[in-house]
Amino acid sequence: MSTVAVSATPPTPIAIDASKTAGAPIKKKPYPFWLGGVAATIAASITHPLDLTKVRLQASGDKRMVDSIRKTVRTAGVRGLFDGISGTWLRQMSYSMCRFWAYDESKKLIGAGKDAPAWKLAAAGSMAGGIAGFVGNPGEIVMVRLQGDFAKPPEQRFNYKHCFDALFRMVREEGVSSLARGVGPNVFRAILMNASQLASYDFFKAELLKTKYFEDNIGCHFTASFAAGTVATTVCSPADVLKSRIMNASGPGSNSTLAVIRQSMAKEGPMFMFKGWVPAWTRLQPTTILIFLTLEQLKNLVDVSRKSGFDFL
């Protein structure tokens, strides 16, 4: 009878190449889509008095920023510098939230990664601007009207109580189509804004990080956002002026872009397109800086929360 020898040595385990598993990149969970809207709302609340002055300069006969601020304080007190802030919140939580979300999605769609060329970033910004400009148009109209109301004579004022009262009354008194007033210039301006502001920030940030002088910290974020704000102000000024004048008007024929251009050219000349550039830059510059600094800090907060086990963000 034959016997089978059994080895006491345990079988050798199959070797696993740790480099193949450890080296595989873990896909990072995307940030909440509403993060950009929250950052923009915080920034716009801080800079609201400057935005209010810019709109009143563009829509009224005021000539100087300081004179316009003094006029507001004289007629409505310091509180008057925050007229229409509910319209600003509505606009940021519709337009801005949509544009940041659409920008990230557009970058994925066209393959604009971390070191993407400027034209790809601008293309993604343009796509985001087109979408957000259309979606946020009602909020844009409400914001402009609420901010510009007290600059008008009492008999010409809309006298809206808040942003929702403005929306309801616009639909009831002017029809649903009033929500699309000035949508062409607004979408055009949004395309310019996002192609210049969002794309410029990403581009400048990437270029700064390639140098030996900057790291991914608040100094880099500040410098990139400062440059992006200047670019965006210059690029967007003509469309911004037209948008404010059309949206702040009422009555038949007042929503024609060509009519507004003809009237403004006849009264003020071609430089009307850059009227309010200084307050626009003064407003957009700190707003741009605050938006991106706040957004970067909110992203850091989300990262810290996720590391601590709070995966709901």
mmCIF file of C-alpha atoms in Angstrom:
data_model
loop_
_atom_site.group_PDB
_atom_site.id
_atom_site.type_symbol
_atom_site.label_atom_id
_atom_site.label_comp_id
_atom_site.label_asym_id
_atom_site.label_seq_id
_atom_site.Cartn_x
_atom_site.Cartn_y
_atom_site.Cartn_z
ATOM 1 C CA MET A 1 0.000 0.000 0.000
ATOM 2 C CA SER A 2 1.534 3.269 -1.151
ATOM 3 C CA THR A 3 1.610 6.409 0.939
ATOM 4 C CA VAL A 4 1.494 10.043 -0.180
ATOM 5 C CA ALA A 5 3.982 12.375 1.462
ATOM 6 C CA VAL A 6 2.418 15.582 2.767
ATOM 7 C CA SER A 7 4.692 18.581 3.035
ATOM 8 C CA ALA A 8 4.614 20.455 6.306
ATOM 9 C CA THR A 9 5.665 23.646 4.575
ATOM 10 C CA PRO A 10 2.689 25.967 3.955
ATOM 11 C CA PRO A 11 2.049 27.022 0.347
ATOM 12 C CA THR A 12 3.839 30.166 -0.773
ATOM 13 C CA PRO A 13 1.392 33.090 -1.046
ATOM 14 C CA ILE A 14 0.964 34.757 -4.422
ATOM 15 C CA ALA A 15 3.020 37.930 -4.527
ATOM 16 C CA ILE A 16 1.036 41.147 -5.204
ATOM 17 C CA ASP A 17 2.790 44.110 -6.751
ATOM 18 C CA ALA A 18 2.064 46.831 -4.193
ATOM 19 C CA SER A 19 3.233 49.529 -6.570
ATOM 20 C CA LYS A 20 0.344 48.784 -8.909
ATOM 21 C CA THR A 21 -2.281 49.165 -6.206
ATOM 22 C CA ALA A 22 -0.704 51.918 -4.182
ATOM 23 C CA GLY A 23 0.104 53.969 -7.240
ATOM 24 C CA ALA A 24 -3.452 53.972 -8.580
ATOM 25 C CA PRO A 25 -4.864 57.488 -8.093
ATOM 26 C CA ILE A 26 -7.970 57.793 -5.968
ATOM 27 C CA LYS A 27 -10.579 59.885 -7.734
ATOM 28 C CA LYS A 28 -11.377 62.916 -5.617
ATOM 29 C CA LYS A 29 -15.016 63.535 -4.853
ATOM 30 C CA PRO A 30 -16.178 66.744 -6.568
ATOM 31 C CA TYR A 31 -17.001 69.768 -4.460
ATOM 32 C CA PRO A 32 -20.685 70.653 -3.838
ATOM 33 C CA PHE A 33 -22.200 72.426 -6.835
ATOM 34 C CA TRP A 34 -23.565 75.232 -4.643
ATOM 35 C CA LEU A 35 -20.175 76.215 -3.229
ATOM 36 C CA GLY A 36 -19.544 78.918 -5.844
ATOM 37 C CA GLY A 37 -22.955 80.458 -5.241
ATOM 38 C CA VAL A 38 -22.339 80.715 -1.498
ATOM 39 C CA ALA A 39 -18.895 82.267 -2.054
ATOM 40 C CA ALA A 40 -20.337 84.788 -4.521
ATOM 41 C CA THR A 41 -23.209 85.686 -2.157
ATOM 42 C CA ILE A 42 -20.796 86.390 0.709
ATOM 43 C CA ALA A 43 -18.579 88.525 -1.534
ATOM 44 C CA ALA A 44 -21.495 90.431 -3.097
ATOM 45 C CA SER A 45 -22.968 91.229 0.319
ATOM 46 C CA ILE A 46 -19.699 92.887 1.371
ATOM 47 C CA THR A 47 -19.309 94.895 -1.843
ATOM 48 C CA HIS A 48 -23.003 95.722 -2.320
ATOM 49 C CA PRO A 49 -22.607 99.500 -1.770
ATOM 50 C CA LEU A 50 -20.084 99.701 -4.622
ATOM 51 C CA ASP A 51 -22.272 97.598 -6.917
ATOM 52 C CA LEU A 52 -25.251 99.807 -6.066
ATOM 53 C CA THR A 53 -23.243 102.927 -6.981
ATOM 54 C CA LYS A 54 -22.087 101.383 -10.258
ATOM 55 C CA VAL A 55 -25.646 100.557 -11.339
ATOM 56 C CA ARG A 56 -26.903 104.039 -10.450
ATOM 57 C CA LEU A 57 -24.074 105.674 -12.382
ATOM 58 C CA GLN A 58 -24.864 103.599 -15.449
ATOM 59 C CA ALA A 59 -28.635 104.027 -15.264
ATOM 60 C CA SER A 60 -28.883 107.662 -14.158
ATOM 61 C CA GLY A 61 -27.349 111.023 -14.865
ATOM 62 C CA ASP A 62 -24.874 110.923 -11.967
ATOM 63 C CA LYS A 63 -21.353 111.746 -13.115
ATOM 64 C CA ARG A 64 -19.023 110.786 -10.280
ATOM 65 C CA MET A 65 -18.853 107.803 -7.944
ATOM 66 C CA VAL A 66 -18.267 109.868 -4.781
ATOM 67 C CA ASP A 67 -21.151 112.230 -5.647
ATOM 68 C CA SER A 68 -23.453 109.262 -6.208
ATOM 69 C CA ILE A 69 -22.534 107.754 -2.815
ATOM 70 C CA ARG A 70 -23.105 111.104 -1.095
ATOM 71 C CA LYS A 71 -26.471 111.464 -2.810
ATOM 72 C CA THR A 72 -27.534 108.008 -1.613
ATOM 73 C CA VAL A 73 -26.471 108.665 1.981
ATOM 74 C CA ARG A 74 -28.101 112.121 1.944
ATOM 75 C CA THR A 75 -31.453 110.858 0.684
ATOM 76 C CA ALA A 76 -31.684 107.419 2.342
ATOM 77 C CA GLY A 77 -28.995 107.339 5.030
ATOM 78 C CA VAL A 78 -26.208 104.766 5.360
ATOM 79 C CA ARG A 79 -28.832 102.035 5.153
ATOM 80 C CA GLY A 80 -29.554 103.250 1.629
ATOM 81 C CA LEU A 81 -26.179 101.849 0.532
ATOM 82 C CA PHE A 82 -27.731 98.407 0.994
ATOM 83 C CA ASP A 83 -30.919 99.070 -0.980
ATOM 84 C CA GLY A 84 -31.946 96.040 -2.989
ATOM 85 C CA ILE A 85 -29.626 93.559 -1.276
ATOM 86 C CA SER A 86 -32.306 90.845 -1.474
ATOM 87 C CA GLY A 87 -32.081 91.168 -5.262
ATOM 88 C CA THR A 88 -28.321 90.702 -5.009
ATOM 89 C CA TRP A 89 -28.796 87.499 -3.015
ATOM 90 C CA LEU A 90 -31.353 86.183 -5.526
ATOM 91 C CA ARG A 91 -29.019 86.948 -8.403
ATOM 92 C CA GLN A 92 -25.978 85.298 -6.812
ATOM 93 C CA MET A 93 -27.826 82.145 -5.785
ATOM 94 C CA SER A 94 -29.186 81.729 -9.309
ATOM 95 C CA TYR A 95 -26.634 83.153 -11.742
ATOM 96 C CA SER A 96 -23.415 82.610 -9.792
ATOM 97 C CA MET A 97 -24.289 79.171 -8.507
ATOM 98 C CA CYS A 98 -25.168 78.115 -12.047
ATOM 99 C CA ARG A 99 -22.023 79.578 -13.632
ATOM 100 C CA PHE A 100 -19.577 77.896 -11.236
ATOM 101 C CA TRP A 101 -21.340 74.558 -11.654
ATOM 102 C CA ALA A 102 -21.530 74.919 -15.447
ATOM 103 C CA TYR A 103 -17.871 75.987 -15.643
ATOM 104 C CA ASP A 104 -16.681 72.848 -13.849
ATOM 105 C CA GLU A 105 -18.918 70.657 -16.007
ATOM 106 C CA SER A 106 -17.803 72.414 -19.204
ATOM 107 C CA LYS A 107 -14.136 71.875 -18.315
ATOM 108 C CA LYS A 108 -14.827 68.164 -17.931
ATOM 109 C CA LEU A 109 -16.714 68.103 -21.229
ATOM 110 C CA ILE A 110 -13.919 69.664 -23.312
ATOM 111 C CA GLY A 111 -11.064 68.138 -21.345
ATOM 112 C CA ALA A 112 -9.700 71.320 -19.759
ATOM 113 C CA GLY A 113 -7.544 69.901 -16.993
ATOM 114 C CA LYS A 114 -5.197 71.478 -14.483
ATOM 115 C CA ASP A 115 -2.704 72.844 -17.033
ATOM 116 C CA ALA A 116 -5.192 73.482 -19.840
ATOM 117 C CA PRO A 117 -4.374 76.215 -22.389
ATOM 118 C CA ALA A 118 -6.086 79.587 -22.057
ATOM 119 C CA TRP A 119 -8.376 79.021 -25.046
ATOM 120 C CA LYS A 120 -9.862 75.869 -23.506
ATOM 121 C CA LEU A 121 -10.507 77.637 -20.222
ATOM 122 C CA ALA A 122 -12.072 80.569 -22.095
ATOM 123 C CA ALA A 123 -14.256 78.159 -24.078
ATOM 124 C CA ALA A 124 -15.454 76.498 -20.863
ATOM 125 C CA GLY A 125 -16.110 79.931 -19.350
ATOM 126 C CA SER A 126 -18.082 81.001 -22.410
ATOM 127 C CA MET A 127 -20.247 77.876 -22.250
ATOM 128 C CA ALA A 128 -20.899 78.431 -18.550
ATOM 129 C CA GLY A 129 -21.674 82.104 -19.113
ATOM 130 C CA GLY A 130 -24.224 81.356 -21.814
ATOM 131 C CA ILE A 131 -26.101 78.941 -19.574
ATOM 132 C CA ALA A 132 -25.899 81.033 -16.395
ATOM 133 C CA GLY A 133 -26.771 84.286 -18.172
ATOM 134 C CA PHE A 134 -30.045 82.775 -19.381
ATOM 135 C CA VAL A 135 -30.930 81.035 -16.103
ATOM 136 C CA GLY A 136 -30.052 84.042 -13.966
ATOM 137 C CA ASN A 137 -31.726 86.710 -16.108
ATOM 138 C CA PRO A 138 -34.807 87.208 -13.868
ATOM 139 C CA GLY A 139 -32.572 87.627 -10.822
ATOM 140 C CA GLU A 140 -30.406 90.067 -12.750
ATOM 141 C CA ILE A 141 -33.411 92.240 -13.647
ATOM 142 C CA VAL A 142 -34.661 92.233 -10.061
ATOM 143 C CA MET A 143 -31.230 93.191 -8.728
ATOM 144 C CA VAL A 144 -30.801 96.079 -11.189
ATOM 145 C CA ARG A 145 -34.301 97.452 -10.554
ATOM 146 C CA LEU A 146 -34.050 97.250 -6.780
ATOM 147 C CA GLN A 147 -30.656 98.951 -6.803
ATOM 148 C CA GLY A 148 -31.623 101.688 -9.256
ATOM 149 C CA ASP A 149 -35.052 102.518 -7.858
ATOM 150 C CA PHE A 150 -34.086 105.254 -5.404
ATOM 151 C CA ALA A 151 -32.013 107.041 -8.037
ATOM 152 C CA LYS A 152 -35.237 107.782 -9.952
ATOM 153 C CA PRO A 153 -37.863 110.469 -9.333
ATOM 154 C CA PRO A 154 -40.618 109.183 -6.988
ATOM 155 C CA GLU A 155 -43.200 108.955 -9.798
ATOM 156 C CA GLN A 156 -40.938 106.652 -11.851
ATOM 157 C CA ARG A 157 -40.013 104.215 -9.106
ATOM 158 C CA PHE A 158 -41.096 100.570 -9.037
ATOM 159 C CA ASN A 159 -41.289 100.533 -5.209
ATOM 160 C CA TYR A 160 -40.699 96.799 -4.877
ATOM 161 C CA LYS A 161 -40.643 95.542 -1.278
ATOM 162 C CA HIS A 162 -38.134 92.750 -1.883
ATOM 163 C CA CYS A 163 -36.908 90.380 -4.586
ATOM 164 C CA PHE A 164 -39.945 88.065 -4.543
ATOM 165 C CA ASP A 165 -42.376 90.987 -4.638
ATOM 166 C CA ALA A 166 -40.447 92.227 -7.676
ATOM 167 C CA LEU A 167 -40.770 88.866 -9.471
ATOM 168 C CA PHE A 168 -44.512 88.548 -8.757
ATOM 169 C CA ARG A 169 -45.288 92.112 -9.787
ATOM 170 C CA MET A 170 -43.217 91.897 -12.961
ATOM 171 C CA VAL A 171 -45.167 88.820 -14.072
ATOM 172 C CA ARG A 172 -48.530 90.329 -13.060
ATOM 173 C CA GLU A 173 -47.969 93.846 -14.439
ATOM 174 C CA GLU A 174 -45.669 93.249 -17.421
ATOM 175 C CA GLY A 175 -46.242 89.603 -18.316
ATOM 176 C CA VAL A 176 -43.994 86.549 -18.144
ATOM 177 C CA SER A 177 -41.974 87.886 -21.056
ATOM 178 C CA SER A 178 -40.672 90.666 -18.782
ATOM 179 C CA LEU A 179 -38.449 88.077 -17.109
ATOM 180 C CA ALA A 180 -36.530 87.846 -20.387
ATOM 181 C CA ARG A 181 -36.009 91.601 -20.717
ATOM 182 C CA GLY A 182 -32.442 92.284 -21.810
ATOM 183 C CA VAL A 183 -31.612 88.578 -21.982
ATOM 184 C CA GLY A 184 -29.465 89.087 -25.106
ATOM 185 C CA PRO A 185 -27.057 91.647 -23.609
ATOM 186 C CA ASN A 186 -27.113 89.769 -20.310
ATOM 187 C CA VAL A 187 -26.118 86.451 -21.872
ATOM 188 C CA PHE A 188 -23.474 88.225 -23.970
ATOM 189 C CA ARG A 189 -22.116 89.956 -20.866
ATOM 190 C CA ALA A 190 -22.178 86.673 -18.913
ATOM 191 C CA ILE A 191 -20.191 84.957 -21.665
ATOM 192 C CA LEU A 192 -17.612 87.746 -21.575
ATOM 193 C CA MET A 193 -17.500 87.755 -17.773
ATOM 194 C CA ASN A 194 -16.968 84.044 -17.352
ATOM 195 C CA ALA A 195 -14.570 83.722 -20.269
ATOM 196 C CA SER A 196 -12.492 86.523 -18.711
ATOM 197 C CA GLN A 197 -12.982 86.171 -14.953
ATOM 198 C CA LEU A 198 -13.183 82.416 -14.319
ATOM 199 C CA ALA A 199 -10.819 81.450 -17.116
ATOM 200 C CA SER A 200 -8.339 84.215 -16.236
ATOM 201 C CA TYR A 201 -8.248 83.140 -12.611
ATOM 202 C CA ASP A 202 -7.518 79.512 -13.476
ATOM 203 C CA PHE A 203 -4.933 80.567 -16.064
ATOM 204 C CA PHE A 204 -3.110 83.057 -13.828
ATOM 205 C CA LYS A 205 -3.195 80.649 -10.891
ATOM 206 C CA ALA A 206 -1.680 77.850 -12.962
ATOM 207 C CA GLU A 207 1.025 80.150 -14.346
ATOM 208 C CA LEU A 208 1.886 81.537 -10.902
ATOM 209 C CA LEU A 209 2.223 78.024 -9.486
ATOM 210 C CA LYS A 210 4.761 77.205 -12.214
ATOM 211 C CA THR A 211 7.103 79.852 -10.811
ATOM 212 C CA LYS A 212 9.270 79.448 -7.711
ATOM 213 C CA TYR A 213 7.657 82.439 -6.015
ATOM 214 C CA PHE A 214 4.164 81.086 -5.358
ATOM 215 C CA GLU A 215 2.552 78.114 -3.664
ATOM 216 C CA ASP A 216 -1.118 77.132 -3.601
ATOM 217 C CA ASN A 217 -2.009 79.492 -0.774
ATOM 218 C CA ILE A 218 -3.805 82.766 -0.141
ATOM 219 C CA GLY A 219 -1.002 84.840 -1.698
ATOM 220 C CA CYS A 220 -1.336 83.003 -5.011
ATOM 221 C CA HIS A 221 -5.132 83.175 -4.875
ATOM 222 C CA PHE A 222 -5.049 86.916 -4.198
ATOM 223 C CA THR A 223 -2.644 87.705 -7.045
ATOM 224 C CA ALA A 224 -4.507 85.550 -9.578
ATOM 225 C CA SER A 225 -7.887 87.008 -8.631
ATOM 226 C CA PHE A 226 -6.538 90.592 -8.774
ATOM 227 C CA ALA A 227 -5.367 90.052 -12.351
ATOM 228 C CA ALA A 228 -8.622 88.309 -13.282
ATOM 229 C CA GLY A 229 -10.709 91.189 -11.910
ATOM 230 C CA THR A 230 -8.906 93.776 -14.028
ATOM 231 C CA VAL A 231 -9.258 91.695 -17.185
ATOM 232 C CA ALA A 232 -12.951 91.040 -16.539
ATOM 233 C CA THR A 233 -13.814 94.699 -15.849
ATOM 234 C CA THR A 234 -12.304 95.903 -19.123
ATOM 235 C CA VAL A 235 -13.803 93.133 -21.234
ATOM 236 C CA CYS A 236 -17.299 93.398 -19.744
ATOM 237 C CA SER A 237 -17.802 97.168 -19.455
ATOM 238 C CA PRO A 238 -19.718 97.770 -22.749
ATOM 239 C CA ALA A 239 -22.145 94.882 -22.236
ATOM 240 C CA ASP A 240 -22.586 95.806 -18.564
ATOM 241 C CA VAL A 241 -23.641 99.372 -19.393
ATOM 242 C CA LEU A 242 -26.134 98.209 -22.037
ATOM 243 C CA LYS A 243 -27.553 95.541 -19.744
ATOM 244 C CA SER A 244 -28.150 98.033 -16.909
ATOM 245 C CA ARG A 245 -29.817 100.613 -19.143
ATOM 246 C CA ILE A 246 -32.140 98.139 -20.860
ATOM 247 C CA MET A 247 -33.154 96.310 -17.674
ATOM 248 C CA ASN A 248 -33.751 99.532 -15.777
ATOM 249 C CA ALA A 249 -36.065 100.889 -18.481
ATOM 250 C CA SER A 250 -39.780 100.259 -18.865
ATOM 251 C CA GLY A 251 -42.432 100.912 -21.448
ATOM 252 C CA PRO A 252 -42.900 99.912 -25.108
ATOM 253 C CA GLY A 253 -39.779 99.868 -27.227
ATOM 254 C CA SER A 254 -37.500 100.313 -24.222
ATOM 255 C CA ASN A 255 -36.050 96.802 -24.441
ATOM 256 C CA SER A 256 -34.470 97.268 -27.868
ATOM 257 C CA THR A 257 -30.694 96.975 -27.648
ATOM 258 C CA LEU A 258 -30.156 98.934 -30.883
ATOM 259 C CA ALA A 259 -32.459 101.733 -29.723
ATOM 260 C CA VAL A 260 -30.547 102.089 -26.456
ATOM 261 C CA ILE A 261 -27.225 102.156 -28.334
ATOM 262 C CA ARG A 262 -28.462 104.811 -30.780
ATOM 263 C CA GLN A 263 -29.855 107.038 -28.040
ATOM 264 C CA SER A 264 -26.754 106.717 -25.872
ATOM 265 C CA MET A 265 -24.379 107.330 -28.793
ATOM 266 C CA ALA A 266 -26.299 110.461 -29.778
ATOM 267 C CA LYS A 267 -26.320 111.913 -26.265
ATOM 268 C CA GLU A 268 -22.951 110.803 -24.868
ATOM 269 C CA GLY A 269 -20.753 109.514 -27.691
ATOM 270 C CA PRO A 270 -19.023 106.098 -27.960
ATOM 271 C CA MET A 271 -17.337 106.394 -24.559
ATOM 272 C CA PHE A 272 -20.708 105.794 -22.907
ATOM 273 C CA MET A 273 -19.808 102.089 -23.155
ATOM 274 C CA PHE A 274 -17.105 102.622 -20.519
ATOM 275 C CA LYS A 275 -19.165 104.884 -18.289
ATOM 276 C CA GLY A 276 -18.781 103.709 -14.731
ATOM 277 C CA TRP A 277 -15.531 101.788 -15.460
ATOM 278 C CA VAL A 278 -13.837 103.082 -12.292
ATOM 279 C CA PRO A 279 -16.685 102.111 -9.928
ATOM 280 C CA ALA A 280 -17.099 98.883 -11.926
ATOM 281 C CA TRP A 281 -13.403 98.072 -11.404
ATOM 282 C CA THR A 282 -13.589 99.238 -7.786
ATOM 283 C CA ARG A 283 -16.569 96.955 -7.245
ATOM 284 C CA LEU A 284 -15.536 93.984 -9.372
ATOM 285 C CA GLN A 285 -11.948 93.897 -8.158
ATOM 286 C CA PRO A 286 -12.695 93.306 -4.463
ATOM 287 C CA THR A 287 -15.667 91.138 -5.431
ATOM 288 C CA THR A 288 -13.478 88.936 -7.636
ATOM 289 C CA ILE A 289 -10.816 88.699 -4.935
ATOM 290 C CA LEU A 290 -13.394 87.937 -2.242
ATOM 291 C CA ILE A 291 -15.184 85.345 -4.392
ATOM 292 C CA PHE A 292 -12.073 83.323 -5.137
ATOM 293 C CA LEU A 293 -10.515 83.694 -1.679
ATOM 294 C CA THR A 294 -13.819 82.640 -0.107
ATOM 295 C CA LEU A 295 -14.261 79.789 -2.593
ATOM 296 C CA GLU A 296 -10.764 78.449 -1.951
ATOM 297 C CA GLN A 297 -11.331 78.597 1.817
ATOM 298 C CA LEU A 298 -14.713 76.882 1.476
ATOM 299 C CA LYS A 299 -13.008 74.143 -0.535
ATOM 300 C CA ASN A 300 -10.415 73.764 2.237
ATOM 301 C CA LEU A 301 -13.246 73.573 4.766
ATOM 302 C CA VAL A 302 -14.933 70.839 2.732
ATOM 303 C CA ASP A 303 -11.638 68.916 2.536
ATOM 304 C CA VAL A 304 -11.158 69.165 6.314
ATOM 305 C CA SER A 305 -14.780 68.101 6.922
ATOM 306 C CA ARG A 306 -14.414 65.072 4.658
ATOM 307 C CA LYS A 307 -11.183 64.026 6.370
ATOM 308 C CA SER A 308 -13.021 64.251 9.686
ATOM 309 C CA GLY A 309 -15.696 61.859 8.449
ATOM 310 C CA PHE A 310 -18.393 64.347 7.420
ATOM 311 C CA ASP A 311 -19.100 62.994 3.948
ATOM 312 C CA PHE A 312 -22.359 64.898 3.433
ATOM 313 C CA LEU A 313 -20.407 67.847 1.944
#
